[in-house]
Amino acid sequence: MRRTLHLKLVLILVLLIVSLMVVVGAFLMNSVTGYYIQDFYSQIAAAFGQDNADFVRDLQTAREGETDGAAMVEAVLSTNEGVLGVDRRHRNFFVLDGATGRYLGGSAPEPEGGVAVTPNLSKALLGEKGFDSSVTADYMDAAIPITRGGQDYIIYLLDSRETARALNAEMFSLILEALALGLVISVLLSFLLAKTMVNPLQRLTDGIEQVARGDFSRKLEVSSSDEIGQLTESFNTMAQQLETNIAELEKAEQERKDFVANVSHELRTPLTNIRSYAETLDDGVGDLSPAMEKKFLGVILNESDRMAHILQDLLTLSRFDSGRSELRLTLFPFAQAVDDTYQAVLMDAQNHAHTVELHLPHRLPQVRADRERIMQVMMNIVSNAIKYTPDGGRIVLSAGQEGDKVWMEVDDNGIGIPDGDRDRIFERFYRVDKARSRQSGGTGLGLSIAQEIMRRHQGRLYLVDKAEPGLTIRMELPVAGPEEDSHEG
Ligand code: ADP
Protein backbone atom coordinates (compact mmCIF):
# COMPACT_ATOMS: atom_id res chain seq x y z
CA MET A 1 0.00 0.00 0.00
CA ARG A 2 2.78 2.34 0.96
CA ARG A 3 4.41 2.05 -2.48
CA THR A 4 1.35 2.68 -4.60
CA LEU A 5 0.15 5.60 -2.51
CA HIS A 6 3.58 7.15 -2.59
CA LEU A 7 3.77 6.68 -6.34
CA LYS A 8 0.37 8.30 -6.73
CA LEU A 9 1.47 11.23 -4.60
CA VAL A 10 4.61 11.74 -6.70
CA LEU A 11 2.57 11.49 -9.88
CA ILE A 12 0.01 14.03 -8.67
CA LEU A 13 2.69 16.49 -7.60
CA VAL A 14 4.65 16.09 -10.87
CA LEU A 15 1.51 16.57 -12.94
CA LEU A 16 0.61 19.60 -10.88
CA ILE A 17 3.99 21.24 -11.32
CA VAL A 18 4.28 20.45 -15.03
CA SER A 19 0.82 21.80 -15.78
CA LEU A 20 1.46 24.88 -13.68
CA MET A 21 4.73 25.56 -15.49
CA VAL A 22 3.17 25.02 -18.93
CA VAL A 23 0.36 27.44 -18.18
CA VAL A 24 2.61 30.07 -16.61
CA GLY A 25 5.22 29.68 -19.40
CA ALA A 26 2.70 29.97 -22.21
CA PHE A 27 1.11 32.95 -20.56
CA LEU A 28 4.44 34.73 -19.96
CA MET A 29 5.82 34.09 -23.43
CA ASN A 30 2.63 35.23 -25.08
CA SER A 31 2.52 38.42 -23.12
CA VAL A 32 6.19 39.19 -23.81
CA THR A 33 5.51 38.92 -27.56
CA GLY A 34 2.32 40.94 -27.18
CA TYR A 35 4.13 43.64 -25.25
CA TYR A 36 6.92 43.76 -27.79
CA ILE A 37 4.47 44.19 -30.69
CA GLN A 38 2.52 46.85 -28.89
CA ASP A 39 5.71 48.69 -27.99
CA PHE A 40 6.80 48.61 -31.64
CA TYR A 41 3.58 50.17 -32.96
CA SER A 42 3.31 52.80 -30.25
CA GLN A 43 6.93 53.82 -30.92
CA ILE A 44 6.23 54.20 -34.66
CA ALA A 45 2.91 55.94 -34.01
CA ALA A 46 4.64 58.41 -31.66
CA ALA A 47 7.40 59.05 -34.20
CA PHE A 48 4.86 59.97 -36.84
CA GLY A 49 2.48 61.68 -34.41
CA GLN A 50 1.80 65.32 -33.77
CA ASP A 51 4.41 65.56 -31.01
CA ASN A 52 7.03 64.92 -33.65
CA ALA A 53 5.82 67.50 -36.16
CA ASP A 54 9.39 68.55 -37.17
CA PHE A 55 10.29 65.02 -38.18
CA VAL A 56 7.15 64.57 -40.25
CA ARG A 57 7.61 67.95 -41.88
CA ASP A 58 11.26 67.16 -42.72
CA LEU A 59 10.09 63.98 -44.38
CA GLN A 60 7.35 65.57 -46.44
CA THR A 61 8.74 68.94 -47.40
CA ALA A 62 10.98 68.85 -50.49
CA ARG A 63 13.93 71.20 -50.62
CA GLU A 64 14.06 73.66 -53.48
CA GLY A 65 15.61 72.10 -56.54
CA GLU A 66 15.61 68.65 -54.99
CA THR A 67 16.24 65.88 -57.49
CA ASP A 68 16.40 62.63 -55.49
CA GLY A 69 13.48 62.71 -52.99
CA ALA A 70 14.07 59.10 -51.88
CA ALA A 71 17.66 59.83 -50.81
CA MET A 72 16.44 62.84 -48.85
CA VAL A 73 13.78 60.72 -47.07
CA GLU A 74 16.43 58.12 -46.31
CA ALA A 75 18.70 60.79 -44.89
CA VAL A 76 15.96 62.14 -42.61
CA LEU A 77 15.14 58.61 -41.41
CA SER A 78 18.82 57.84 -40.82
CA THR A 79 19.21 60.80 -38.52
CA ASN A 80 16.06 59.72 -36.63
CA GLU A 81 16.91 56.05 -36.25
CA GLY A 82 16.82 56.37 -32.45
CA VAL A 83 13.24 57.62 -32.50
CA LEU A 84 12.21 54.64 -34.61
CA GLY A 85 14.23 52.10 -32.66
CA VAL A 86 16.12 51.08 -35.80
CA ASP A 87 19.26 49.16 -34.89
CA ARG A 88 20.11 48.01 -38.47
CA ARG A 89 20.31 44.42 -37.24
CA HIS A 90 16.87 43.28 -36.12
CA ARG A 91 15.00 46.39 -37.15
CA ASN A 92 15.45 48.26 -40.43
CA PHE A 93 13.73 50.95 -42.41
CA PHE A 94 13.20 51.00 -46.11
CA VAL A 95 12.15 53.74 -48.50
CA LEU A 96 9.93 52.30 -51.20
CA ASP A 97 8.24 53.64 -54.22
CA GLY A 98 4.71 54.69 -53.32
CA ALA A 99 3.17 53.20 -56.45
CA THR A 100 5.14 50.01 -57.06
CA GLY A 101 6.75 49.21 -53.70
CA ARG A 102 10.15 49.12 -55.40
CA TYR A 103 13.20 49.47 -53.13
CA LEU A 104 14.64 52.99 -53.28
CA GLY A 105 16.85 52.96 -50.19
CA GLY A 106 17.02 52.03 -46.50
CA SER A 107 19.12 51.15 -43.47
CA ALA A 108 19.82 47.77 -45.06
CA PRO A 109 20.53 46.76 -48.64
CA GLU A 110 17.61 45.51 -50.69
CA PRO A 111 16.65 42.01 -49.65
CA GLU A 112 17.06 39.34 -52.29
CA GLY A 113 13.94 39.27 -54.46
CA GLY A 114 12.90 42.72 -53.21
CA VAL A 115 10.97 43.72 -50.13
CA ALA A 116 8.21 41.13 -49.51
CA VAL A 117 4.71 42.49 -50.01
CA THR A 118 3.06 41.99 -46.60
CA PRO A 119 -0.60 42.88 -45.83
CA ASN A 120 0.62 46.16 -44.27
CA LEU A 121 2.64 47.00 -47.38
CA SER A 122 -0.34 46.27 -49.67
CA LYS A 123 -2.40 48.68 -47.57
CA ALA A 124 0.22 51.39 -47.92
CA LEU A 125 0.31 50.85 -51.71
CA LEU A 126 -3.39 51.76 -51.60
CA GLY A 127 -2.52 54.93 -49.69
CA GLU A 128 -3.41 53.77 -46.14
CA LYS A 129 -1.19 53.21 -43.12
CA GLY A 130 -0.44 49.51 -42.45
CA PHE A 131 -0.12 48.99 -38.69
CA ASP A 132 -1.10 45.38 -37.85
CA SER A 133 0.81 42.32 -36.87
CA SER A 134 -0.32 38.90 -35.72
CA VAL A 135 1.15 37.47 -32.52
CA THR A 136 2.00 34.25 -34.30
CA ALA A 137 3.92 35.81 -37.23
CA ASP A 138 7.73 35.72 -37.06
CA TYR A 139 8.13 39.40 -38.04
CA MET A 140 6.34 42.70 -37.45
CA ASP A 141 6.18 45.63 -39.84
CA ALA A 142 4.63 49.04 -40.41
CA ALA A 143 4.14 50.82 -43.70
CA ILE A 144 3.45 54.56 -43.84
CA PRO A 145 2.71 56.25 -47.17
CA ILE A 146 4.05 59.84 -47.55
CA THR A 147 4.17 62.38 -50.36
CA ARG A 148 7.24 64.54 -50.95
CA GLY A 149 7.60 66.99 -53.75
CA GLY A 150 4.63 65.48 -55.57
CA GLN A 151 6.18 62.03 -55.42
CA ASP A 152 4.64 59.09 -53.39
CA TYR A 153 6.87 57.07 -51.12
CA ILE A 154 6.32 54.39 -48.56
CA ILE A 155 8.33 54.31 -45.35
CA TYR A 156 8.52 50.65 -44.44
CA LEU A 157 9.76 49.43 -41.06
CA LEU A 158 10.54 45.75 -40.65
CA ASP A 159 11.43 44.04 -37.37
CA SER A 160 12.51 40.39 -37.28
CA ARG A 161 11.26 40.02 -33.65
CA GLU A 162 14.66 38.58 -32.86
CA THR A 163 14.75 40.48 -29.56
CA ALA A 164 11.41 39.03 -28.46
CA ARG A 165 12.50 35.57 -29.56
CA ALA A 166 15.73 35.80 -27.62
CA LEU A 167 13.83 36.96 -24.57
CA ASN A 168 11.36 34.10 -24.92
CA ALA A 169 14.15 31.58 -25.34
CA GLU A 170 15.78 32.93 -22.21
CA MET A 171 12.49 32.67 -20.38
CA PHE A 172 11.91 29.17 -21.70
CA SER A 173 15.18 27.94 -20.32
CA LEU A 174 14.38 29.65 -17.01
CA ILE A 175 11.03 27.87 -16.88
CA LEU A 176 12.72 24.57 -17.65
CA GLU A 177 15.12 25.16 -14.79
CA ALA A 178 12.23 26.02 -12.48
CA LEU A 179 10.44 22.90 -13.66
CA ALA A 180 13.43 20.71 -12.87
CA LEU A 181 13.74 22.32 -9.44
CA GLY A 182 9.99 21.91 -8.91
CA LEU A 183 10.21 18.24 -9.75
CA VAL A 184 13.01 17.69 -7.28
CA ILE A 185 11.01 19.56 -4.62
CA SER A 186 7.87 17.57 -5.41
CA VAL A 187 9.69 14.27 -4.99
CA LEU A 188 11.11 15.44 -1.67
CA LEU A 189 7.68 16.74 -0.66
CA SER A 190 6.08 13.44 -1.56
CA PHE A 191 8.30 11.71 0.99
CA LEU A 192 7.14 14.15 3.62
CA LEU A 193 3.49 13.75 2.61
CA ALA A 194 3.88 10.00 2.52
CA LYS A 195 5.29 10.14 6.02
CA THR A 196 2.35 12.13 7.37
CA MET A 197 -0.37 10.37 5.37
CA VAL A 198 0.79 6.89 4.56
CA ASN A 199 2.35 6.01 7.89
CA PRO A 200 -0.86 6.44 9.94
CA LEU A 201 -2.75 4.49 7.27
CA GLN A 202 -0.14 1.75 7.45
CA ARG A 203 -0.50 1.67 11.22
CA LEU A 204 -4.26 1.48 10.83
CA THR A 205 -3.92 -1.40 8.38
CA ASP A 206 -1.62 -3.25 10.78
CA GLY A 207 -4.16 -2.67 13.57
CA ILE A 208 -7.04 -3.95 11.45
CA GLU A 209 -5.08 -7.05 10.51
CA GLN A 210 -4.31 -7.62 14.17
CA VAL A 211 -8.00 -7.34 15.12
CA ALA A 212 -8.90 -9.60 12.21
CA ARG A 213 -6.62 -12.20 13.80
CA GLY A 214 -8.66 -11.80 17.00
CA ASP A 215 -6.05 -9.86 18.96
CA PHE A 216 -7.65 -6.88 20.72
CA SER A 217 -4.79 -6.17 23.09
CA ARG A 218 -3.33 -3.10 21.36
CA LYS A 219 -5.17 0.20 21.02
CA LEU A 220 -4.08 2.36 18.08
CA GLU A 221 -2.52 5.68 18.95
CA VAL A 222 -4.48 8.67 17.64
CA SER A 223 -1.77 11.06 16.52
CA SER A 224 -3.81 13.69 14.64
CA SER A 225 -7.24 15.28 14.66
CA ASP A 226 -7.72 15.05 10.89
CA GLU A 227 -9.75 12.47 8.96
CA ILE A 228 -7.13 9.79 9.52
CA GLY A 229 -7.16 10.56 13.25
CA GLN A 230 -10.96 10.29 13.27
CA LEU A 231 -10.75 7.04 11.36
CA THR A 232 -8.27 5.67 13.88
CA GLU A 233 -10.54 6.73 16.71
CA SER A 234 -13.59 5.13 15.10
CA PHE A 235 -11.57 2.01 14.55
CA ASN A 236 -10.56 1.89 18.21
CA THR A 237 -14.18 2.31 19.28
CA MET A 238 -15.26 -0.41 16.88
CA ALA A 239 -12.55 -2.80 18.07
CA GLN A 240 -13.53 -2.17 21.66
CA GLN A 241 -17.19 -2.75 20.89
CA LEU A 242 -16.28 -5.93 19.07
CA GLU A 243 -14.21 -7.14 21.98
CA THR A 244 -17.08 -6.48 24.40
CA ASN A 245 -19.56 -8.24 22.12
CA ILE A 246 -17.32 -11.25 21.73
CA ALA A 247 -16.76 -11.40 25.48
CA GLU A 248 -20.53 -11.23 26.03
CA LEU A 249 -21.13 -13.94 23.46
CA GLU A 250 -18.50 -16.13 25.07
CA LYS A 251 -20.04 -15.52 28.48
CA ALA A 252 -23.53 -16.36 27.20
CA GLU A 253 -22.17 -19.49 25.57
CA GLN A 254 -20.47 -20.54 28.80
CA GLU A 255 -23.69 -19.85 30.74
CA ARG A 256 -25.64 -21.96 28.32
CA LYS A 257 -23.18 -24.85 28.71
CA ASP A 258 -23.24 -24.51 32.50
CA PHE A 259 -27.02 -24.42 32.44
CA VAL A 260 -27.32 -27.63 30.45
CA ALA A 261 -24.75 -29.29 32.73
CA ASN A 262 -26.64 -28.05 35.80
CA VAL A 263 -30.02 -29.24 34.54
CA SER A 264 -28.60 -32.69 33.79
CA HIS A 265 -26.95 -32.86 37.17
CA GLU A 266 -30.03 -31.64 39.07
CA LEU A 267 -32.27 -34.18 37.42
CA ARG A 268 -29.80 -37.04 37.72
CA THR A 269 -29.62 -36.89 41.51
CA PRO A 270 -33.33 -37.51 42.23
CA LEU A 271 -33.49 -39.99 39.35
CA THR A 272 -30.59 -41.99 40.82
CA ASN A 273 -32.28 -41.93 44.22
CA ILE A 274 -35.60 -43.11 42.81
CA ARG A 275 -33.87 -45.86 40.88
CA SER A 276 -31.85 -47.18 43.81
CA TYR A 277 -34.84 -47.15 46.20
CA ALA A 278 -37.05 -48.83 43.62
CA GLU A 279 -34.34 -51.46 43.04
CA THR A 280 -34.06 -52.14 46.77
CA LEU A 281 -37.82 -52.50 46.97
CA ASP A 282 -37.81 -54.79 43.97
CA ASP A 283 -34.96 -56.97 45.30
CA GLY A 284 -36.45 -57.31 48.75
CA VAL A 285 -40.06 -58.06 47.93
CA GLY A 286 -41.37 -59.94 50.93
CA ASP A 287 -38.17 -59.35 52.96
CA LEU A 288 -38.79 -55.74 53.91
CA SER A 289 -41.01 -54.73 56.77
CA PRO A 290 -44.11 -52.76 55.75
CA ALA A 291 -42.72 -49.77 57.66
CA MET A 292 -39.49 -49.89 55.61
CA GLU A 293 -41.43 -50.29 52.38
CA LYS A 294 -43.52 -47.25 53.26
CA LYS A 295 -40.39 -45.24 54.05
CA PHE A 296 -38.78 -46.16 50.72
CA LEU A 297 -41.95 -45.34 48.82
CA GLY A 298 -42.03 -42.00 50.64
CA VAL A 299 -38.51 -41.19 49.43
CA ILE A 300 -39.47 -42.15 45.87
CA LEU A 301 -42.53 -39.89 45.99
CA ASN A 302 -40.45 -37.06 47.47
CA GLU A 303 -37.79 -37.32 44.80
CA SER A 304 -40.31 -37.41 41.99
CA ASP A 305 -41.97 -34.33 43.50
CA ARG A 306 -38.58 -32.67 43.47
CA MET A 307 -38.10 -33.51 39.80
CA ALA A 308 -41.52 -32.17 39.00
CA HIS A 309 -40.64 -29.04 40.94
CA ILE A 310 -37.39 -28.52 39.02
CA LEU A 311 -39.11 -29.12 35.70
CA GLN A 312 -41.86 -26.67 36.64
CA ASP A 313 -39.27 -24.00 37.47
CA LEU A 314 -37.37 -24.68 34.26
CA LEU A 315 -40.56 -24.36 32.27
CA THR A 316 -41.31 -21.03 33.95
CA LEU A 317 -37.83 -19.74 33.11
CA SER A 318 -38.05 -20.97 29.54
CA ARG A 319 -41.38 -19.18 29.12
CA PHE A 320 -39.78 -15.98 30.40
CA ASP A 321 -36.76 -16.42 28.13
CA SER A 322 -38.84 -16.96 25.03
CA GLY A 323 -41.18 -14.11 25.94
CA ARG A 324 -44.18 -16.45 25.85
CA SER A 325 -45.18 -15.68 29.40
CA GLU A 326 -47.45 -12.66 29.56
CA LEU A 327 -47.97 -10.70 32.76
CA ARG A 328 -51.58 -10.60 33.86
CA LEU A 329 -51.70 -7.05 35.13
CA THR A 330 -54.40 -6.12 37.63
CA LEU A 331 -54.80 -3.39 40.20
CA PHE A 332 -54.42 -4.66 43.76
CA PRO A 333 -53.40 -3.26 47.18
CA PHE A 334 -49.70 -3.87 47.75
CA ALA A 335 -50.08 -3.96 51.56
CA GLN A 336 -52.61 -6.76 51.21
CA ALA A 337 -50.17 -8.89 49.21
CA VAL A 338 -47.48 -8.40 51.85
CA ASP A 339 -49.91 -9.32 54.60
CA ASP A 340 -51.09 -12.42 52.70
CA THR A 341 -47.49 -13.55 52.37
CA TYR A 342 -46.98 -12.99 56.08
CA GLN A 343 -50.05 -15.06 56.94
CA ALA A 344 -49.04 -17.82 54.53
CA VAL A 345 -45.60 -18.39 56.02
CA LEU A 346 -46.51 -17.93 59.66
CA MET A 347 -47.18 -21.60 60.26
CA ASP A 348 -43.91 -22.70 58.67
CA ALA A 349 -42.01 -20.08 60.67
CA GLN A 350 -43.57 -21.23 63.89
CA ASN A 351 -42.55 -24.79 63.11
CA HIS A 352 -38.97 -23.53 63.11
CA ALA A 353 -39.57 -21.45 66.24
CA HIS A 354 -38.84 -18.23 64.34
CA THR A 355 -40.41 -14.97 65.40
CA VAL A 356 -41.80 -13.07 62.44
CA GLU A 357 -42.46 -9.33 62.60
CA LEU A 358 -44.50 -7.37 60.12
CA HIS A 359 -44.06 -3.60 59.71
CA LEU A 360 -46.66 -2.12 57.37
CA PRO A 361 -47.33 1.63 57.11
CA HIS A 362 -50.97 2.74 57.34
CA ARG A 363 -51.32 3.73 53.77
CA LEU A 364 -49.81 1.96 50.82
CA PRO A 365 -51.08 2.48 47.26
CA GLN A 366 -52.64 0.04 44.88
CA VAL A 367 -50.18 -1.31 42.34
CA ARG A 368 -50.67 -2.43 38.79
CA ALA A 369 -48.90 -5.80 38.52
CA ASP A 370 -49.34 -9.54 38.07
CA ARG A 371 -50.51 -10.36 41.61
CA GLU A 372 -49.80 -14.07 41.42
CA ARG A 373 -46.21 -13.53 40.26
CA ILE A 374 -45.55 -10.79 42.79
CA MET A 375 -46.84 -13.12 45.53
CA GLN A 376 -44.50 -15.80 44.13
CA VAL A 377 -41.53 -13.45 44.57
CA MET A 378 -42.60 -12.49 48.11
CA MET A 379 -43.14 -16.11 49.11
CA ASN A 380 -39.77 -17.07 47.67
CA ILE A 381 -37.76 -14.54 49.62
CA VAL A 382 -39.63 -15.08 52.88
CA SER A 383 -39.36 -18.87 52.53
CA ASN A 384 -35.63 -18.47 51.92
CA ALA A 385 -35.34 -16.45 55.14
CA ILE A 386 -37.11 -19.24 57.02
CA LYS A 387 -34.99 -21.93 55.32
CA TYR A 388 -31.61 -20.29 55.75
CA THR A 389 -32.08 -19.17 59.38
CA PRO A 390 -31.34 -21.66 62.14
CA ASP A 391 -34.41 -22.47 64.25
CA GLY A 392 -35.39 -19.79 66.73
CA GLY A 393 -34.41 -16.94 64.44
CA ARG A 394 -35.93 -13.51 63.90
CA ILE A 395 -37.44 -12.52 60.59
CA VAL A 396 -38.68 -9.00 59.85
CA LEU A 397 -40.99 -8.15 56.95
CA SER A 398 -41.36 -4.46 56.18
CA ALA A 399 -42.87 -2.51 53.32
CA GLY A 400 -43.26 1.08 52.27
CA GLN A 401 -43.46 3.60 49.46
CA GLU A 402 -40.72 5.74 47.96
CA GLY A 403 -41.83 8.16 45.25
CA ASP A 404 -43.57 6.22 42.51
CA LYS A 405 -42.31 2.88 43.86
CA VAL A 406 -43.37 0.50 46.59
CA TRP A 407 -40.93 -1.87 48.29
CA MET A 408 -40.81 -4.87 50.57
CA GLU A 409 -37.77 -5.94 52.58
CA VAL A 410 -37.17 -9.29 54.29
CA ASP A 411 -34.51 -9.29 56.96
CA ASP A 412 -33.29 -12.36 58.84
CA ASN A 413 -30.53 -13.18 61.30
CA GLY A 414 -29.67 -16.48 59.65
CA ILE A 415 -26.58 -17.88 58.01
CA GLY A 416 -26.30 -15.02 55.54
CA ILE A 417 -24.29 -15.20 52.35
CA PRO A 418 -20.47 -15.03 52.16
CA ASP A 419 -19.22 -11.91 50.36
CA GLY A 420 -17.87 -13.92 47.43
CA ASP A 421 -21.30 -15.44 46.71
CA ARG A 422 -23.49 -12.35 47.05
CA ASP A 423 -23.23 -11.43 43.38
CA ARG A 424 -24.06 -14.90 42.20
CA ILE A 425 -27.13 -16.04 44.12
CA PHE A 426 -29.46 -14.73 41.38
CA GLU A 427 -27.81 -17.03 38.85
CA ARG A 428 -29.68 -20.13 37.79
CA PHE A 429 -28.94 -23.16 39.97
CA TYR A 430 -26.53 -21.18 42.11
CA ARG A 431 -26.62 -22.26 45.73
CA VAL A 432 -24.16 -21.41 48.44
CA ASP A 433 -24.56 -24.74 50.17
CA LYS A 434 -25.94 -27.25 47.68
CA ALA A 435 -26.58 -30.02 50.22
CA ARG A 436 -28.46 -27.73 52.56
CA SER A 437 -30.58 -26.24 49.80
CA ARG A 438 -31.43 -29.62 48.30
CA GLN A 439 -32.28 -31.00 51.71
CA SER A 440 -34.84 -28.26 52.16
CA GLY A 441 -36.28 -28.85 48.70
CA GLY A 442 -34.55 -25.90 47.00
CA THR A 443 -33.82 -25.99 43.29
CA GLY A 444 -31.48 -22.99 43.12
CA LEU A 445 -33.85 -21.46 40.56
CA GLY A 446 -36.14 -19.54 42.93
CA LEU A 447 -34.21 -16.26 43.08
CA SER A 448 -33.42 -16.18 39.34
CA ILE A 449 -37.13 -16.61 38.59
CA ALA A 450 -37.99 -13.97 41.19
CA GLN A 451 -35.49 -11.53 39.73
CA GLU A 452 -36.82 -12.16 36.21
CA ILE A 453 -40.38 -11.47 37.42
CA MET A 454 -39.26 -8.17 38.99
CA ARG A 455 -37.35 -7.22 35.85
CA ARG A 456 -40.49 -7.86 33.80
CA HIS A 457 -42.36 -5.48 36.08
CA GLN A 458 -39.55 -2.94 35.63
CA GLY A 459 -38.82 -3.35 39.28
CA ARG A 460 -35.76 -4.69 41.12
CA LEU A 461 -34.73 -7.45 43.45
CA TYR A 462 -31.41 -7.04 45.23
CA LEU A 463 -29.44 -7.66 48.40
CA VAL A 464 -29.15 -4.79 50.87
CA ASP A 465 -25.84 -4.33 52.66
CA LYS A 466 -26.03 -4.93 56.38
CA ALA A 467 -23.49 -5.16 59.16
CA GLU A 468 -25.21 -7.75 61.37
CA PRO A 469 -25.26 -11.46 60.57
CA GLY A 470 -28.07 -12.66 58.34
CA LEU A 471 -29.46 -11.33 55.10
CA THR A 472 -31.62 -8.44 53.94
CA ILE A 473 -33.24 -8.74 50.54
CA ARG A 474 -35.39 -6.05 48.96
CA MET A 475 -37.89 -5.93 46.12
CA GLU A 476 -39.04 -2.71 44.45
CA LEU A 477 -42.02 -2.25 42.17
CA PRO A 478 -43.28 0.74 40.16
CA VAL A 479 -46.78 1.63 41.36
CA ALA A 480 -48.01 2.33 37.83
CA GLY A 481 -46.81 -1.05 36.62
CA PRO A 482 -44.56 -1.82 33.69
CA GLU A 483 -44.82 0.10 30.43
CA GLU A 484 -46.66 -1.84 27.79
CA ASP A 485 -43.79 -3.55 25.98
CA SER A 486 -41.83 -4.49 29.11
CA HIS A 487 -42.28 -8.21 28.65
CA GLU A 488 -40.81 -8.18 25.16
CA GLY A 489 -37.32 -9.64 24.81
P1 ADP B 1 -32.95 -22.33 46.61
O1 ADP B 1 -34.03 -23.07 45.97
O2 ADP B 1 -31.69 -23.07 46.73
O3 ADP B 1 -33.37 -21.66 47.89
P2 ADP B 1 -32.84 -19.65 45.56
O4 ADP B 1 -32.63 -19.21 44.17
O5 ADP B 1 -34.09 -19.24 46.22
O6 ADP B 1 -32.62 -21.21 45.55
O7 ADP B 1 -31.64 -19.13 46.42
C1 ADP B 1 -30.32 -19.31 45.93
C2 ADP B 1 -29.33 -19.45 47.05
O8 ADP B 1 -29.21 -18.23 47.76
C3 ADP B 1 -29.72 -20.43 48.08
O9 ADP B 1 -29.35 -21.73 47.75
C4 ADP B 1 -28.98 -19.94 49.32
O10 ADP B 1 -27.66 -20.44 49.30
C5 ADP B 1 -28.93 -18.46 49.10
N1 ADP B 1 -29.96 -17.75 49.90
C6 ADP B 1 -31.16 -17.31 49.51
N2 ADP B 1 -31.82 -16.66 50.49
C7 ADP B 1 -31.00 -16.71 51.56
C8 ADP B 1 -31.09 -16.23 52.92
N3 ADP B 1 -32.17 -15.57 53.36
N4 ADP B 1 -30.05 -16.45 53.75
C9 ADP B 1 -28.95 -17.11 53.32
N5 ADP B 1 -28.81 -17.59 52.08
C10 ADP B 1 -29.81 -17.39 51.20
Short mmCIF file of C-alpha atoms and ligand atoms in Angstrom, two decimals, residues 380-381 384-389 412 414-417 425-427 430-433 437-438 440-448 470-471 473, ligand 1:
data_model
loop_
_atom_site.label_atom_id
_atom_site.label_comp_id
_atom_site.label_asym_id
_atom_site.label_seq_id
_atom_site.Cartn_x
_atom_site.Cartn_y
_atom_site.Cartn_z
CA ASN A 380 -39.77 -17.07 47.67
CA ILE A 381 -37.76 -14.54 49.62
CA ASN A 384 -35.63 -18.47 51.92
CA ALA A 385 -35.34 -16.45 55.14
CA ILE A 386 -37.11 -19.24 57.02
CA LYS A 387 -34.99 -21.93 55.32
CA TYR A 388 -31.61 -20.29 55.75
CA THR A 389 -32.08 -19.17 59.38
CA ASP A 412 -33.29 -12.36 58.84
CA GLY A 414 -29.67 -16.48 59.65
CA ILE A 415 -26.58 -17.88 58.01
CA GLY A 416 -26.30 -15.02 55.54
CA ILE A 417 -24.29 -15.20 52.35
CA ILE A 425 -27.13 -16.04 44.12
CA PHE A 426 -29.46 -14.73 41.38
CA GLU A 427 -27.81 -17.03 38.85
CA TYR A 430 -26.53 -21.18 42.11
CA ARG A 431 -26.62 -22.26 45.73
CA VAL A 432 -24.16 -21.41 48.44
CA ASP A 433 -24.56 -24.74 50.17
CA SER A 437 -30.58 -26.24 49.80
CA ARG A 438 -31.43 -29.62 48.30
CA SER A 440 -34.84 -28.26 52.16
CA GLY A 441 -36.28 -28.85 48.70
CA GLY A 442 -34.55 -25.90 47.00
CA THR A 443 -33.82 -25.99 43.29
CA GLY A 444 -31.48 -22.99 43.12
CA LEU A 445 -33.85 -21.46 40.56
CA GLY A 446 -36.14 -19.54 42.93
CA LEU A 447 -34.21 -16.26 43.08
CA SER A 448 -33.42 -16.18 39.34
CA GLY A 470 -28.07 -12.66 58.34
CA LEU A 471 -29.46 -11.33 55.10
CA ILE A 473 -33.24 -8.74 50.54
P1 ADP B 1 -32.95 -22.33 46.61
O1 ADP B 1 -34.03 -23.07 45.97
O2 ADP B 1 -31.69 -23.07 46.73
O3 ADP B 1 -33.37 -21.66 47.89
P2 ADP B 1 -32.84 -19.65 45.56
O4 ADP B 1 -32.63 -19.21 44.17
O5 ADP B 1 -34.09 -19.24 46.22
O6 ADP B 1 -32.62 -21.21 45.55
O7 ADP B 1 -31.64 -19.13 46.42
C1 ADP B 1 -30.32 -19.31 45.93
C2 ADP B 1 -29.33 -19.45 47.05
O8 ADP B 1 -29.21 -18.23 47.76
C3 ADP B 1 -29.72 -20.43 48.08
O9 ADP B 1 -29.35 -21.73 47.75
C4 ADP B 1 -28.98 -19.94 49.32
O10 ADP B 1 -27.66 -20.44 49.30
C5 ADP B 1 -28.93 -18.46 49.10
N1 ADP B 1 -29.96 -17.75 49.90
C6 ADP B 1 -31.16 -17.31 49.51
N2 ADP B 1 -31.82 -16.66 50.49
C7 ADP B 1 -31.00 -16.71 51.56
C8 ADP B 1 -31.09 -16.23 52.92
N3 ADP B 1 -32.17 -15.57 53.36
N4 ADP B 1 -30.05 -16.45 53.75
C9 ADP B 1 -28.95 -17.11 53.32
N5 ADP B 1 -28.81 -17.59 52.08
C10 ADP B 1 -29.81 -17.39 51.20
#
